[in-house]
Amino acid sequence: MTRIDKTFAALKREGRAGLVTFITAGDPDYETSLALLKGLPAAGADVIELGMPFSDPMADGPAIQASSLRALKAGQTMKKTLSLVREFRNEDQTTPIVLMGYYNPIYIYAVDRFVRDASEAGADGLIIVDLPPEEDEELRPAAVAAGLNLIRLATPTTDAKRLPAVLANTSGFVYYVSIAGITGTAAPDVTSVGAHVERIKAHTDLPIAIGFGVKSPEQVRDLAEVAEGVVVGSALVAAIAESLDADGKATGETKPKLLGLVEHLSAALRQPAEAAAV
């Protein structure tokens, strides 16, 4: 079992959904990003998605686009992103890390080298948003051989004909995109999402994590009723952005603001009644 498998098995035993948090590697700088990454598990993150900065993140909304640009401006590279994972693993051998991003930086780094280095650094899975199943032959076999979960996206437009291709060779969990569009720009409709998730569950035993547009404890709590995980990304990188100074540099508020929000969101999964009263 991979760390992802073990984490979702543990969550099932606890009787709750997991909080999946997204931050961008190197945002707003390497050292601050490392401190945030190390702080996420204690704040309540069950799984961490670490964004690989890219200059043209087409599936992402303004908040995550801006975080990528901040990271790249600060000198973040793929090598440094994998170094973040490696440093995190020096202290935490339990919390899964999923590298999320686009295929171009992986291709430039070299696929075999990337898969080897990501696995050796301690990454557990990959979400490559612009790599459809029909075009993953360069990456998928190498990732599977290295023990990395390849996690695919299902969306509101993934129909019955398309779903088997999405689920084939998927492992770890299925990421359900709750809205049609880019990240962080609309709120998910729980009733609609629930119906789509049930349809997917009829075809797979994998856990399902719901993301895109999730910002509040109330949304986290509601979506946790229909899935095994809830992903929050744009709200977290927006919190980082709000804490920066006029020059885009980290301040004394950056770490507490980000981790405080994670604690607040996590409480919706661990203490639903208490969170509802906040």
XYZ file of C-alpha atoms in Angstrom:
278
model
C 0.000 0.000 0.000
C 1.180 3.506 -0.808
C 1.013 6.389 1.663
C -2.127 7.553 -0.158
C -3.771 4.131 0.224
C -2.848 3.993 3.909
C -4.133 7.511 4.543
C -7.548 6.908 3.013
C -7.806 3.564 4.800
C -7.092 5.336 8.099
C -9.671 8.027 7.295
C -12.260 5.336 6.607
C -11.576 3.818 10.004
C -11.999 7.259 11.584
C -15.293 7.678 9.761
C -14.465 10.995 8.130
C -13.331 12.503 4.867
C -9.824 13.840 4.449
C -8.685 17.413 3.874
C -6.493 17.690 0.795
C -4.601 20.982 0.723
C -2.898 22.615 -2.253
C -0.051 25.110 -2.168
C 2.387 26.057 -4.910
C 6.014 25.043 -4.429
C 8.230 28.070 -3.905
C 5.413 30.537 -3.223
C 6.327 33.190 -2.231
C 9.902 31.911 -1.805
C 11.628 28.600 -1.116
C 12.153 28.922 2.642
C 8.647 30.210 3.346
C 7.174 27.505 1.145
C 9.113 24.848 3.047
C 7.877 26.193 6.388
C 4.290 26.157 5.133
C 4.661 22.662 3.733
C 6.055 21.345 7.012
C 3.260 23.023 8.966
C 0.335 21.642 6.977
C -0.028 18.191 8.597
C -0.208 19.550 12.150
C -2.740 22.133 10.971
C -5.007 19.347 9.717
C -3.978 18.483 6.150
C -4.400 14.754 5.500
C -2.978 14.840 1.963
C -0.861 17.597 0.417
C -0.962 18.592 -3.225
C 2.181 20.514 -4.107
C 1.875 22.574 -7.248
C 4.743 22.496 -9.722
C 5.033 26.112 -10.919
C 4.396 26.689 -14.614
C 4.209 29.880 -16.644
C 0.950 28.933 -18.395
C -1.308 27.077 -15.930
C -4.373 27.018 -18.170
C -6.717 25.102 -15.837
C -6.041 27.408 -12.903
C -7.797 30.582 -11.899
C -6.193 33.924 -11.023
C -5.116 32.961 -7.483
C -3.129 29.879 -8.452
C -1.815 31.512 -11.627
C -0.451 34.339 -9.482
C 1.128 31.876 -7.039
C 2.943 30.145 -9.907
C 4.265 33.453 -11.184
C 5.433 34.477 -7.701
C 7.270 31.181 -7.308
C 8.929 31.390 -10.719
C 9.932 35.002 -10.080
C 11.549 33.892 -6.821
C 13.627 31.325 -8.731
C 11.642 28.135 -8.174
C 12.628 25.242 -10.464
C 11.605 21.610 -10.726
C 14.801 20.639 -8.949
C 13.906 22.945 -6.064
C 10.353 21.589 -5.973
C 11.673 18.059 -5.531
C 14.072 19.391 -2.908
C 11.078 20.700 -0.951
C 9.599 17.200 -0.959
C 12.909 15.720 0.157
C 13.260 18.170 3.048
C 9.657 17.550 4.089
C 10.309 13.800 4.155
C 13.216 14.290 6.551
C 10.608 15.098 9.205
C 7.381 13.470 7.975
C 7.231 9.925 6.642
C 3.446 9.627 6.818
C 1.620 12.461 5.037
C 1.169 11.820 1.306
C 2.465 14.404 -1.163
C 0.951 14.582 -4.634
C 2.778 16.662 -7.227
C 0.220 18.551 -9.302
C 0.755 20.520 -12.456
C 1.340 20.384 -16.174
C 3.287 18.129 -18.472
C 5.614 20.697 -20.028
C 7.905 21.147 -16.971
C 8.132 17.353 -16.639
C 8.983 16.956 -20.313
C 11.661 19.646 -20.076
C 13.128 18.022 -16.958
C 13.035 14.620 -18.778
C 10.302 12.133 -17.928
C 12.431 9.231 -16.674
C 14.625 11.527 -14.623
C 11.582 13.279 -13.153
C 9.860 10.046 -12.143
C 13.031 8.683 -10.575
C 13.837 11.894 -8.722
C 10.229 12.445 -7.565
C 10.036 8.919 -6.181
C 13.426 9.152 -4.477
C 12.508 12.525 -2.968
C 9.424 10.986 -1.359
C 6.526 12.024 -3.594
C 3.574 9.642 -3.637
C 1.468 10.608 -6.618
C 1.049 12.767 -9.695
C -1.835 14.825 -11.050
C -1.009 16.113 -14.516
C -4.006 18.161 -15.553
C -3.228 18.491 -19.255
C -2.217 14.874 -19.921
C -5.224 12.805 -21.062
C -5.171 9.000 -20.799
C -4.639 8.655 -24.535
C -1.369 10.585 -24.356
C 0.234 9.320 -21.154
C 2.370 6.486 -22.524
C 5.589 8.386 -21.868
C 4.752 9.028 -18.231
C 2.372 6.369 -16.920
C 4.489 3.186 -17.193
C 7.497 4.916 -15.622
C 5.375 6.379 -12.823
C 3.749 3.027 -12.054
C 7.139 1.290 -12.041
C 8.424 3.867 -9.552
C 5.461 3.305 -7.234
C 3.826 6.668 -7.887
C 0.034 6.869 -7.944
C -1.226 8.438 -11.157
C -4.361 10.331 -10.217
C -6.792 11.414 -12.907
C -9.425 14.116 -13.090
C -13.108 13.466 -13.701
C -15.340 16.439 -14.469
C -19.044 17.290 -14.821
C -18.668 16.623 -18.562
C -17.075 13.175 -18.131
C -19.906 11.056 -19.508
C -20.465 7.303 -19.331
C -18.550 6.754 -22.547
C -15.522 8.698 -21.351
C -15.434 7.531 -17.728
C -13.812 4.094 -18.303
C -10.830 5.735 -20.012
C -10.434 8.161 -17.110
C -10.585 5.399 -14.515
C -8.305 2.989 -16.359
C -4.860 2.875 -14.730
C -5.914 5.426 -12.127
C -4.678 4.796 -8.598
C -4.616 6.461 -5.193
C -7.832 8.411 -5.602
C -9.978 10.036 -8.269
C -9.995 13.832 -8.306
C -13.500 15.065 -9.131
C -13.550 18.581 -10.550
C -16.739 20.003 -9.090
C -17.267 22.847 -11.549
C -16.917 23.384 -15.259
C -14.159 25.964 -15.614
C -10.937 27.047 -13.947
C -9.995 26.760 -10.291
C -11.415 29.038 -7.653
C -13.927 30.889 -9.837
C -17.269 29.332 -8.842
C -18.794 27.433 -5.957
C -19.732 23.772 -6.313
C -23.390 22.740 -6.159
C -23.478 19.947 -3.612
C -26.576 18.226 -5.006
C -25.192 18.127 -8.527
C -21.757 17.072 -7.314
C -23.247 14.295 -5.225
C -25.072 12.832 -8.216
C -21.897 12.850 -10.331
C -19.837 11.295 -7.548
C -22.356 8.496 -7.085
C -22.141 7.769 -10.794
C -18.353 7.520 -10.593
C -18.500 5.339 -7.480
C -20.555 2.820 -9.415
C -17.463 2.206 -11.564
C -14.586 2.316 -9.065
C -13.692 1.460 -5.484
C -11.099 4.221 -5.326
C -11.634 7.125 -2.904
C -12.924 10.291 -4.519
C -11.688 13.764 -3.587
C -13.693 16.796 -4.678
C -11.958 20.034 -5.621
C -12.187 23.341 -7.529
C -14.105 26.207 -5.919
C -14.074 24.892 -2.333
C -13.397 27.749 0.066
C -15.452 27.568 3.255
C -15.858 25.171 6.181
C -19.510 24.820 5.224
C -18.590 23.666 1.712
C -15.966 21.305 3.100
C -18.465 19.791 5.531
C -21.187 19.398 2.884
C -18.920 17.846 0.259
C -17.471 15.473 2.840
C -20.911 13.865 2.998
C -20.558 12.564 -0.561
C -16.815 11.885 -0.978
C -13.739 10.576 0.807
C -11.743 13.781 0.426
C -12.202 17.523 -0.092
C -9.548 19.601 -1.868
C -8.914 23.252 -1.042
C -6.407 25.165 -3.142
C -7.309 28.631 -4.398
C -8.483 29.793 -0.968
C -5.151 28.768 0.534
C -2.923 30.422 -2.050
C -5.152 33.511 -1.826
C -4.520 33.590 1.921
C -0.795 33.470 1.254
C -1.116 36.335 -1.236
C -3.092 38.457 1.233
C -0.327 38.085 3.832
C 2.480 39.382 1.623
C 3.939 42.873 1.731
C 3.774 45.429 -1.066
C 6.767 43.801 -2.763
C 5.219 40.333 -2.672
C 7.501 39.151 0.118
C 6.512 36.967 3.059
C 5.637 38.654 6.339
C 5.168 37.496 9.901
C 1.511 36.896 9.035
C 2.128 34.481 6.147
C 2.542 31.246 8.072
C -0.142 31.828 10.747
C -2.657 33.061 8.171
C -2.260 30.009 5.938
C -2.078 27.415 8.698
C -4.887 29.068 10.651
C -7.169 28.743 7.635
C -6.224 25.081 7.248
C -7.052 24.484 10.920
C -10.430 26.167 10.440
C -11.242 24.054 7.378
C -10.012 20.871 9.033
C -12.312 21.452 11.980
C -15.275 21.103 9.621
C -14.244 17.495 9.023
C -13.112 16.587 12.519
C -15.755 18.452 14.555
C -18.705 19.141 12.219
C -21.105 20.376 14.846
C -18.550 22.740 16.377
C -17.564 24.072 12.950
C -21.179 24.705 12.033
C -21.572 26.928 15.070
C -18.560 29.113 14.203
